[in-house]
Coordinates of C-alpha atoms in Angstrom, one line a residue:
M1 CA 10.3 -19.3 20.3
I2 CA 11.1 -22.8 21.4
P3 CA 10.2 -25.8 18.1
A4 CA 8.0 -28.1 17.7
E5 CA 8.7 -31.3 19.4
F6 CA 10.4 -33.5 16.8
D7 CA 12.1 -36.7 17.0
Y8 CA 16.6 -36.6 15.6
L9 CA 18.6 -39.1 14.0
R10 CA 22.3 -38.4 12.4
P11 CA 22.9 -41.4 10.3
S12 CA 26.4 -42.3 9.3
S13 CA 25.7 -42.9 5.5
V14 CA 23.9 -42.0 2.6
N15 CA 22.3 -45.0 2.8
E16 CA 21.1 -44.5 6.3
A17 CA 20.2 -41.2 5.6
V18 CA 17.9 -42.3 2.5
T19 CA 16.5 -45.0 4.4
A20 CA 15.0 -42.3 7.4
L21 CA 14.1 -40.0 4.2
A22 CA 11.8 -42.8 2.8
E23 CA 10.1 -44.3 6.2
A24 CA 9.2 -40.4 7.9
G25 CA 8.4 -39.2 4.4
E26 CA 6.4 -35.7 4.4
D27 CA 7.2 -35.4 8.3
A28 CA 10.7 -35.2 8.1
K29 CA 13.5 -32.4 7.3
L30 CA 17.1 -32.7 6.4
L31 CA 19.9 -31.1 8.4
A32 CA 22.7 -29.0 6.8
G33 CA 24.7 -26.1 7.6
G34 CA 21.3 -25.6 9.7
Q35 CA 21.4 -21.6 8.6
S36 CA 17.9 -21.7 6.8
L37 CA 16.0 -24.3 8.7
L38 CA 16.7 -22.9 12.4
P39 CA 15.6 -19.7 12.0
L40 CA 12.3 -21.4 10.3
L41 CA 11.7 -24.1 13.4
R42 CA 12.0 -21.4 16.5
L43 CA 9.5 -19.6 14.3
R44 CA 7.5 -22.6 14.0
L45 CA 7.1 -21.8 9.9
A46 CA 8.6 -25.5 9.5
Y47 CA 7.7 -28.0 12.4
P48 CA 8.8 -31.2 11.0
E49 CA 7.7 -34.3 13.4
V50 CA 11.7 -36.0 12.3
L51 CA 14.6 -33.8 11.8
I52 CA 17.6 -36.1 9.7
D53 CA 21.0 -34.2 10.4
L54 CA 23.4 -34.9 7.5
D55 CA 25.8 -33.7 9.4
R56 CA 28.2 -37.3 10.4
I57 CA 28.5 -38.6 6.4
P58 CA 32.0 -37.2 5.2
E59 CA 31.4 -38.5 1.8
L60 CA 28.5 -35.3 1.5
R61 CA 31.6 -33.1 2.2
E62 CA 34.0 -34.1 -0.4
I63 CA 35.1 -31.8 -3.4
R64 CA 36.3 -33.9 -6.7
D65 CA 37.8 -34.2 -9.7
D66 CA 35.9 -35.5 -11.9
G67 CA 37.5 -35.7 -15.2
D68 CA 35.9 -32.8 -17.0
A69 CA 34.1 -31.4 -14.3
L70 CA 33.8 -31.3 -10.2
V71 CA 31.5 -32.6 -8.0
I72 CA 31.2 -30.9 -4.8
G73 CA 29.7 -32.3 -2.3
A74 CA 26.4 -31.1 -1.0
M75 CA 27.6 -30.7 2.8
A76 CA 30.7 -28.6 1.5
T77 CA 30.4 -25.5 3.9
H78 CA 31.1 -22.2 1.9
Y79 CA 33.9 -21.7 3.8
Q80 CA 35.7 -24.9 2.0
V81 CA 34.3 -24.5 -1.7
V82 CA 36.1 -20.6 -1.5
H83 CA 38.9 -22.2 0.0
D84 CA 39.3 -25.4 -2.0
P85 CA 42.4 -25.1 -4.8
L86 CA 40.4 -27.4 -7.6
V87 CA 37.5 -24.8 -7.3
R88 CA 39.9 -22.1 -7.5
E89 CA 40.9 -23.2 -10.3
H90 CA 38.4 -24.7 -12.2
A91 CA 35.1 -23.2 -11.0
P92 CA 36.1 -19.4 -9.4
L93 CA 32.8 -18.6 -10.0
I94 CA 31.4 -20.4 -7.4
S95 CA 34.7 -19.3 -5.3
L96 CA 33.9 -15.3 -5.9
A97 CA 30.1 -15.8 -5.2
A98 CA 30.7 -17.9 -1.8
A99 CA 32.7 -15.5 -0.6
T100 CA 30.1 -12.9 -0.9
V101 CA 27.4 -15.2 1.3
A102 CA 26.3 -13.5 4.6
D103 CA 29.4 -13.8 7.2
P104 CA 32.2 -15.3 8.3
A105 CA 30.0 -17.2 11.0
V106 CA 27.6 -18.2 8.6
R107 CA 30.0 -19.5 6.0
H108 CA 31.8 -21.5 8.2
R109 CA 28.7 -23.4 8.9
G110 CA 26.7 -23.1 6.0
T111 CA 26.6 -25.6 3.0
F112 CA 27.1 -25.4 -1.2
G113 CA 24.3 -27.9 -1.3
G114 CA 21.8 -26.4 1.4
A115 CA 22.1 -23.1 -0.2
L116 CA 21.2 -23.9 -3.2
A117 CA 18.6 -26.7 -2.3
H118 CA 16.6 -23.7 0.1
A119 CA 16.2 -22.2 -4.0
D120 CA 16.1 -18.2 -2.2
P121 CA 15.9 -16.3 -5.6
A122 CA 17.7 -13.7 -3.3
G123 CA 20.4 -15.9 -2.7
D124 CA 23.9 -16.1 -4.5
L125 CA 24.7 -19.2 -5.7
P126 CA 21.8 -20.3 -7.2
A127 CA 22.4 -17.6 -10.2
V128 CA 26.2 -18.8 -9.9
A129 CA 25.0 -22.9 -10.8
L130 CA 22.4 -21.4 -13.3
A131 CA 25.3 -20.0 -15.0
L132 CA 27.8 -23.0 -15.3
D133 CA 25.2 -25.1 -15.8
A134 CA 25.9 -27.3 -12.9
V135 CA 23.4 -30.2 -12.4
F136 CA 22.5 -31.4 -9.5
L137 CA 22.7 -35.2 -7.7
T138 CA 20.5 -36.6 -6.0
H139 CA 21.2 -40.3 -4.8
R140 CA 18.2 -41.4 -7.6
R141 CA 18.8 -39.1 -10.8
E142 CA 20.8 -36.1 -12.1
I143 CA 18.9 -33.0 -12.4
P144 CA 20.4 -29.8 -14.5
A145 CA 20.0 -26.6 -13.1
G146 CA 17.6 -25.1 -15.0
E147 CA 15.2 -27.1 -14.4
F148 CA 16.1 -27.5 -10.8
F149 CA 14.5 -23.9 -9.7
E150 CA 11.2 -24.0 -10.1
D151 CA 10.0 -21.0 -8.0
Y152 CA 10.0 -18.9 -5.2
L153 CA 11.9 -21.1 -2.2
T154 CA 11.1 -23.9 -4.6
S155 CA 13.1 -26.7 -6.2
A156 CA 12.9 -30.2 -8.3
L157 CA 13.5 -31.9 -5.2
A158 CA 11.2 -34.8 -4.2
P159 CA 10.1 -35.0 -0.9
D160 CA 11.8 -38.3 -0.2
E161 CA 14.8 -37.3 -2.6
L162 CA 18.7 -36.7 -0.7
L163 CA 21.1 -34.2 -2.6
T164 CA 24.1 -35.5 -2.6
G165 CA 26.3 -33.2 -4.7
I166 CA 26.8 -30.6 -7.6
R167 CA 28.4 -31.6 -10.2
V168 CA 30.4 -28.0 -12.3
P169 CA 31.4 -29.0 -15.8
K170 CA 35.4 -27.2 -16.1
L171 CA 35.8 -24.2 -18.4
G172 CA 38.5 -24.3 -20.3
P173 CA 41.3 -21.1 -20.9
G174 CA 40.1 -17.9 -22.4
W175 CA 37.2 -18.0 -20.1
A176 CA 37.3 -15.3 -16.9
F177 CA 34.5 -14.8 -14.6
H178 CA 33.0 -12.3 -12.1
Y179 CA 29.8 -11.9 -9.3
E180 CA 28.8 -8.2 -8.6
K181 CA 25.4 -7.9 -6.4
F182 CA 24.2 -4.6 -5.0
H183 CA 23.3 -5.0 -1.1
R184 CA 22.2 -2.3 1.3
T185 CA 24.5 -3.0 4.3
A186 CA 27.1 -5.8 4.7
Q187 CA 25.7 -9.5 4.5
A188 CA 22.2 -8.7 3.4
W189 CA 20.7 -10.1 1.0
A190 CA 21.5 -9.5 -2.8
I191 CA 19.0 -6.8 -4.1
V192 CA 20.0 -7.7 -7.5
G193 CA 23.2 -10.2 -8.6
V194 CA 25.2 -10.9 -11.9
A195 CA 26.9 -14.0 -12.3
C196 CA 28.9 -14.2 -15.7
A197 CA 31.2 -16.1 -17.6
V198 CA 33.4 -14.4 -20.5
R199 CA 35.4 -16.4 -23.1
R200 CA 37.6 -14.1 -25.3
A201 CA 39.9 -14.8 -28.1
N202 CA 41.9 -11.9 -29.8
G203 CA 39.5 -9.2 -28.3
T204 CA 36.2 -10.5 -29.3
I205 CA 33.5 -12.8 -27.4
E206 CA 33.3 -16.4 -28.3
D207 CA 31.0 -17.4 -25.6
A208 CA 28.8 -15.8 -22.5
R209 CA 27.0 -17.0 -19.8
V210 CA 25.0 -14.6 -17.5
A211 CA 22.6 -15.1 -15.3
L212 CA 20.5 -12.9 -12.3
T213 CA 19.8 -12.8 -8.8
N214 CA 16.7 -11.8 -7.6
M215 CA 15.3 -10.8 -10.4
G216 CA 12.0 -13.1 -10.5
P217 CA 10.9 -16.0 -7.8
A218 CA 13.9 -18.4 -9.4
P219 CA 17.3 -17.3 -11.0
V220 CA 16.7 -15.9 -14.4
R221 CA 19.8 -17.1 -17.5
A222 CA 20.0 -13.3 -19.5
V223 CA 19.3 -15.2 -22.8
A224 CA 19.2 -12.1 -24.5
V225 CA 22.5 -11.1 -22.6
E226 CA 24.3 -14.0 -24.1
D227 CA 23.4 -13.8 -27.6
A228 CA 23.8 -10.1 -28.2
L229 CA 27.7 -10.5 -27.1
R230 CA 28.8 -13.4 -29.2
G231 CA 30.4 -12.4 -31.1
G232 CA 31.0 -9.0 -30.2
T233 CA 34.3 -7.1 -29.5
A234 CA 35.0 -7.1 -25.6
S235 CA 34.5 -3.3 -24.7
A236 CA 32.8 -1.1 -22.3
S237 CA 30.7 0.5 -24.8
T238 CA 30.0 -3.1 -25.8
F239 CA 29.2 -4.5 -22.2
R240 CA 26.2 -0.7 -22.1
T241 CA 24.5 -2.0 -25.1
V242 CA 24.3 -5.4 -24.1
S243 CA 22.9 -4.7 -20.5
A244 CA 20.1 -3.0 -21.7
H245 CA 18.6 -6.9 -22.6
A246 CA 19.3 -7.9 -19.2
T247 CA 15.8 -7.3 -17.8
E248 CA 14.4 -9.4 -21.2
G249 CA 12.4 -12.3 -19.4
T250 CA 12.6 -11.0 -16.0
S251 CA 10.3 -10.5 -13.1
P252 CA 11.4 -9.0 -9.9
S253 CA 9.0 -8.0 -7.4
A254 CA 8.7 -5.1 -5.0
D255 CA 9.8 -5.4 -1.0
L256 CA 11.2 -2.7 1.5
H257 CA 14.3 -3.0 -0.3
G258 CA 13.5 -2.0 -3.6
S259 CA 10.5 -0.8 -6.8
V260 CA 10.0 -3.2 -9.8
E261 CA 11.9 -0.6 -12.2
Y262 CA 14.9 0.2 -9.3
R263 CA 15.3 -3.8 -9.6
L264 CA 15.8 -3.4 -13.5
H265 CA 17.5 -0.6 -13.3
L266 CA 19.8 -2.2 -11.0
A267 CA 20.2 -5.3 -13.6
K268 CA 21.1 -3.3 -16.4
V269 CA 23.8 -1.1 -14.4
L270 CA 25.3 -4.7 -12.7
T271 CA 25.2 -6.4 -15.9
A272 CA 27.3 -4.1 -17.5
R273 CA 29.4 -3.8 -14.2
A274 CA 30.0 -7.7 -13.9
L275 CA 30.9 -7.8 -17.7
T276 CA 33.4 -4.9 -17.4
T277 CA 35.1 -6.5 -14.4
A278 CA 35.4 -9.9 -16.0
S279 CA 36.9 -8.9 -18.6
A280 CA 39.3 -6.8 -17.0
I281 CA 38.5 -3.4 -19.3

Protein backbone atom coordinates (compact mmCIF):
# COMPACT_ATOMS: atom_id res chain seq x y z
CA MET A 1 0.00 0.00 0.00
CA ILE A 2 1.23 3.53 -0.77
CA PRO A 3 1.53 5.88 2.24
CA ALA A 4 -0.69 8.93 2.49
CA GLU A 5 0.81 12.19 1.21
CA PHE A 6 2.97 14.17 3.64
CA ASP A 7 5.48 17.03 3.70
CA TYR A 8 9.10 15.98 4.26
CA LEU A 9 11.55 18.01 6.36
CA ARG A 10 15.21 17.22 7.02
CA PRO A 11 16.62 19.55 9.69
CA SER A 12 20.36 19.76 10.34
CA SER A 13 20.29 20.64 14.04
CA VAL A 14 18.32 19.83 17.18
CA ASN A 15 16.99 23.40 17.28
CA GLU A 16 15.69 23.14 13.72
CA ALA A 17 14.04 19.80 14.51
CA VAL A 18 12.40 21.15 17.67
CA THR A 19 11.13 24.20 15.79
CA ALA A 20 9.70 22.07 12.99
CA LEU A 21 8.04 19.77 15.50
CA ALA A 22 6.50 22.66 17.42
CA GLU A 23 5.14 24.23 14.23
CA ALA A 24 3.64 20.98 12.95
CA GLY A 25 2.26 19.87 16.33
CA GLU A 26 0.40 16.57 16.52
CA ASP A 27 0.30 16.33 12.72
CA ALA A 28 4.04 15.49 12.63
CA LYS A 29 6.04 12.29 13.05
CA LEU A 30 9.76 12.02 13.73
CA LEU A 31 11.72 9.64 11.50
CA ALA A 32 14.76 7.99 13.08
CA GLY A 33 15.78 4.61 11.62
CA GLY A 34 12.28 4.04 10.29
CA GLN A 35 12.13 0.36 11.21
CA SER A 36 8.89 0.84 13.17
CA LEU A 37 7.40 3.89 11.48
CA LEU A 38 7.74 2.97 7.79
CA PRO A 39 5.60 -0.19 8.03
CA LEU A 40 2.91 1.88 9.78
CA LEU A 41 3.03 4.46 6.99
CA ARG A 42 2.71 1.81 4.29
CA LEU A 43 -0.31 0.26 6.02
CA ARG A 44 -1.77 3.74 6.65
CA LEU A 45 -1.92 3.01 10.35
CA ALA A 46 -0.05 6.31 10.69
CA TYR A 47 -0.67 9.21 8.33
CA PRO A 48 1.23 12.33 9.45
CA GLU A 49 0.98 15.55 7.51
CA VAL A 50 4.67 16.25 8.19
CA LEU A 51 7.57 13.80 8.42
CA ILE A 52 10.69 15.16 10.15
CA ASP A 53 13.81 13.15 9.27
CA LEU A 54 16.52 13.30 11.98
CA ASP A 55 19.22 11.63 9.89
CA ARG A 56 21.23 14.82 9.26
CA ILE A 57 21.75 15.73 12.93
CA PRO A 58 25.19 14.26 13.78
CA GLU A 59 25.09 15.18 17.48
CA LEU A 60 22.18 12.75 17.96
CA ARG A 61 24.46 9.84 16.95
CA GLU A 62 27.19 10.55 19.50
CA ILE A 63 28.05 8.16 22.32
CA ARG A 64 30.05 9.98 24.97
CA ASP A 65 31.51 9.52 28.42
CA ASP A 66 29.68 11.74 30.90
CA GLY A 67 31.66 11.08 34.08
CA ASP A 68 29.71 8.56 36.11
CA ALA A 69 27.44 7.75 33.16
CA LEU A 70 27.36 7.23 29.41
CA VAL A 71 25.15 9.27 27.13
CA ILE A 72 23.96 7.39 24.05
CA GLY A 73 22.55 9.60 21.33
CA ALA A 74 18.99 8.76 20.31
CA MET A 75 20.06 8.28 16.67
CA ALA A 76 22.91 5.87 17.44
CA THR A 77 22.19 2.67 15.53
CA HIS A 78 21.96 -0.75 17.15
CA TYR A 79 25.11 -1.74 15.25
CA GLN A 80 26.93 1.29 16.61
CA VAL A 81 25.81 0.50 20.17
CA VAL A 82 26.85 -3.16 19.89
CA HIS A 83 30.38 -2.29 18.77
CA ASP A 84 31.08 0.94 20.67
CA PRO A 85 34.00 0.44 23.12
CA LEU A 86 32.50 2.75 25.76
CA VAL A 87 29.24 0.82 25.79
CA ARG A 88 31.06 -2.51 25.93
CA GLU A 89 33.15 -1.33 28.86
CA HIS A 90 30.61 0.53 30.96
CA ALA A 91 27.19 -0.84 29.89
CA PRO A 92 27.77 -4.31 28.41
CA LEU A 93 24.16 -5.32 29.04
CA ILE A 94 23.14 -2.85 26.32
CA SER A 95 25.61 -4.37 23.86
CA LEU A 96 24.38 -7.88 24.66
CA ALA A 97 20.72 -6.99 24.19
CA ALA A 98 21.21 -4.81 21.11
CA ALA A 99 23.03 -7.68 19.40
CA THR A 100 19.82 -9.76 19.64
CA VAL A 101 17.59 -7.14 17.98
CA ALA A 102 16.09 -8.42 14.71
CA ASP A 103 18.71 -9.06 12.00
CA PRO A 104 21.88 -7.31 10.74
CA ALA A 105 19.98 -5.17 8.22
CA VAL A 106 17.66 -3.81 10.91
CA ARG A 107 20.55 -3.28 13.34
CA HIS A 108 22.36 -1.16 10.77
CA ARG A 109 19.34 1.11 10.23
CA GLY A 110 17.35 0.92 13.46
CA THR A 111 18.21 3.39 16.22
CA PHE A 112 18.62 2.98 19.96
CA GLY A 113 16.38 5.94 20.79
CA GLY A 114 13.81 5.04 18.17
CA ALA A 115 13.36 1.53 19.55
CA LEU A 116 12.93 2.88 23.07
CA ALA A 117 10.56 5.69 22.08
CA HIS A 118 8.40 3.15 20.23
CA ALA A 119 7.78 1.58 23.67
CA ASP A 120 6.93 -1.88 22.41
CA PRO A 121 6.80 -4.23 25.43
CA ALA A 122 8.11 -7.05 23.20
CA GLY A 123 11.18 -4.97 22.30
CA ASP A 124 14.46 -5.99 23.90
CA LEU A 125 15.81 -2.59 24.87
CA PRO A 126 13.07 -1.13 27.11
CA ALA A 127 13.63 -3.80 29.79
CA VAL A 128 17.38 -3.18 29.60
CA ALA A 129 16.91 0.57 30.09
CA LEU A 130 14.66 -0.14 33.06
CA ALA A 131 17.14 -2.57 34.65
CA LEU A 132 20.00 -0.08 34.30
CA ASP A 133 18.02 2.87 35.73
CA ALA A 134 18.58 4.82 32.52
CA VAL A 135 17.38 8.40 32.19
CA PHE A 136 15.79 9.65 28.96
CA LEU A 137 16.95 13.07 27.82
CA THR A 138 14.77 15.36 25.74
CA HIS A 139 15.45 18.88 24.54
CA ARG A 140 13.78 20.24 27.68
CA ARG A 141 13.72 17.65 30.51
CA GLU A 142 14.93 14.33 31.92
CA ILE A 143 12.66 11.30 32.38
CA PRO A 144 13.70 8.29 34.52
CA ALA A 145 13.16 4.94 32.82
CA GLY A 146 10.68 3.95 35.52
CA GLU A 147 8.43 6.83 34.40
CA PHE A 148 9.09 6.69 30.67
CA PHE A 149 7.16 3.56 29.66
CA GLU A 150 3.52 4.21 30.45
CA ASP A 151 1.51 1.61 28.53
CA TYR A 152 1.45 -0.43 25.34
CA LEU A 153 3.28 1.59 22.64
CA THR A 154 2.93 4.63 24.90
CA SER A 155 5.76 6.63 26.44
CA ALA A 156 5.93 9.79 28.51
CA LEU A 157 7.15 11.80 25.51
CA ALA A 158 4.87 14.69 24.61
CA PRO A 159 3.88 15.13 20.93
CA ASP A 160 6.18 18.14 20.61
CA GLU A 161 9.09 16.56 22.51
CA LEU A 162 12.34 15.34 20.94
CA LEU A 163 14.30 12.51 22.53
CA THR A 164 17.96 13.49 22.22
CA GLY A 165 19.73 10.78 24.19
CA ILE A 166 19.73 8.24 26.99
CA ARG A 167 21.98 8.57 30.02
CA VAL A 168 23.05 5.22 31.48
CA PRO A 169 24.79 5.14 34.88
CA LYS A 170 28.06 3.24 34.86
CA LEU A 171 28.11 0.14 37.04
CA GLY A 172 31.52 -0.43 38.59
CA PRO A 173 33.62 -3.51 39.24
CA GLY A 174 31.92 -6.65 40.46
CA TRP A 175 28.86 -6.37 38.22
CA ALA A 176 27.98 -9.10 35.71
CA PHE A 177 25.28 -8.98 33.06
CA HIS A 178 23.14 -11.08 30.78
CA TYR A 179 20.12 -10.76 28.50
CA GLU A 180 18.15 -13.96 27.94
CA LYS A 181 15.16 -14.20 25.64
CA PHE A 182 13.03 -16.90 24.10
CA HIS A 183 11.68 -16.61 20.57
CA ARG A 184 10.41 -19.31 18.24
CA THR A 185 12.29 -18.19 15.14
CA ALA A 186 15.41 -16.16 14.47
CA GLN A 187 14.84 -12.39 14.37
CA ALA A 188 11.36 -12.72 15.91
CA TRP A 189 10.10 -10.63 18.81
CA ALA A 190 10.79 -12.04 22.25
CA ILE A 191 7.98 -14.12 23.69
CA VAL A 192 9.63 -13.35 27.04
CA GLY A 193 12.99 -11.78 27.83
CA VAL A 194 15.00 -11.13 30.99
CA ALA A 195 17.64 -8.42 31.49
CA CYS A 196 19.76 -8.83 34.60
CA ALA A 197 22.76 -7.33 36.35
CA VAL A 198 24.29 -8.92 39.45
CA ARG A 199 26.99 -7.62 41.76
CA ARG A 200 28.82 -10.23 43.80
CA ALA A 201 31.46 -10.13 46.51
CA ASN A 202 32.95 -13.20 48.19
CA GLY A 203 30.25 -15.45 46.84
CA THR A 204 27.43 -13.23 48.17
CA ILE A 205 25.04 -11.16 46.06
CA GLU A 206 25.31 -7.55 47.15
CA ASP A 207 22.90 -6.08 44.60
CA ALA A 208 20.81 -7.13 41.61
CA ARG A 209 18.74 -5.60 38.82
CA VAL A 210 16.18 -7.67 36.91
CA ALA A 211 13.64 -6.50 34.31
CA LEU A 212 11.29 -8.45 32.08
CA THR A 213 10.39 -8.13 28.41
CA ASN A 214 6.83 -8.82 27.16
CA MET A 215 5.34 -9.57 30.56
CA GLY A 216 2.86 -6.69 30.50
CA PRO A 217 1.91 -3.60 28.49
CA ALA A 218 5.27 -2.07 29.50
CA PRO A 219 8.59 -3.52 30.70
CA VAL A 220 8.44 -4.78 34.28
CA ARG A 221 11.07 -4.49 37.00
CA ALA A 222 11.18 -7.77 38.95
CA VAL A 223 11.54 -6.10 42.33
CA ALA A 224 10.63 -9.24 44.30
CA VAL A 225 13.46 -11.16 42.62
CA GLU A 226 15.92 -8.36 43.34
CA ASP A 227 14.93 -8.25 47.01
CA ALA A 228 15.18 -12.03 47.36
CA LEU A 229 18.65 -12.05 45.81
CA ARG A 230 20.33 -9.43 48.00
CA GLY A 231 22.44 -11.02 50.70
CA GLY A 232 22.02 -14.53 49.28
CA THR A 233 24.63 -16.87 47.95
CA ALA A 234 25.45 -16.83 44.26
CA SER A 235 24.42 -20.37 43.41
CA ALA A 236 22.23 -22.14 40.89
CA SER A 237 19.89 -23.28 43.66
CA THR A 238 19.48 -19.69 44.88
CA PHE A 239 18.64 -18.52 41.39
CA ARG A 240 16.08 -21.28 40.90
CA THR A 241 14.44 -20.37 44.21
CA VAL A 242 14.25 -16.62 43.67
CA SER A 243 13.01 -17.04 40.09
CA ALA A 244 9.69 -18.17 41.54
CA HIS A 245 9.09 -14.48 42.32
CA ALA A 246 9.68 -13.36 38.73
CA THR A 247 6.01 -13.20 37.81
CA GLU A 248 4.97 -11.02 40.76
CA GLY A 249 3.57 -7.74 39.49
CA THR A 250 3.37 -8.91 35.88
CA SER A 251 0.32 -8.98 33.60
CA PRO A 252 1.22 -10.89 30.43
CA SER A 253 -1.31 -11.29 27.65
CA ALA A 254 -2.03 -14.26 25.41
CA ASP A 255 -1.43 -14.20 21.66
CA LEU A 256 -0.59 -16.57 18.82
CA HIS A 257 2.88 -17.12 20.27
CA GLY A 258 1.89 -18.20 23.76
CA SER A 259 -0.73 -18.31 26.47
CA VAL A 260 -0.58 -16.36 29.71
CA GLU A 261 0.40 -19.55 31.55
CA TYR A 262 3.19 -20.22 29.07
CA ARG A 263 4.65 -16.75 29.54
CA LEU A 264 4.46 -17.03 33.32
CA HIS A 265 6.39 -20.29 33.12
CA LEU A 266 8.96 -18.84 30.72
CA ALA A 267 9.57 -15.81 32.94
CA LYS A 268 10.62 -18.05 35.84
CA VAL A 269 12.78 -20.33 33.71
CA LEU A 270 14.51 -17.50 31.86
CA THR A 271 15.12 -15.49 35.04
CA ALA A 272 16.96 -18.42 36.61
CA ARG A 273 18.87 -18.97 33.38
CA ALA A 274 19.84 -15.30 33.01
CA LEU A 275 21.07 -15.03 36.60
CA THR A 276 23.05 -18.26 36.31
CA THR A 277 24.68 -17.18 33.05
CA ALA A 278 25.49 -13.68 34.34
CA SER A 279 27.13 -15.18 37.41
CA ALA A 280 29.02 -17.78 35.32
CA ILE A 281 27.83 -20.65 37.51
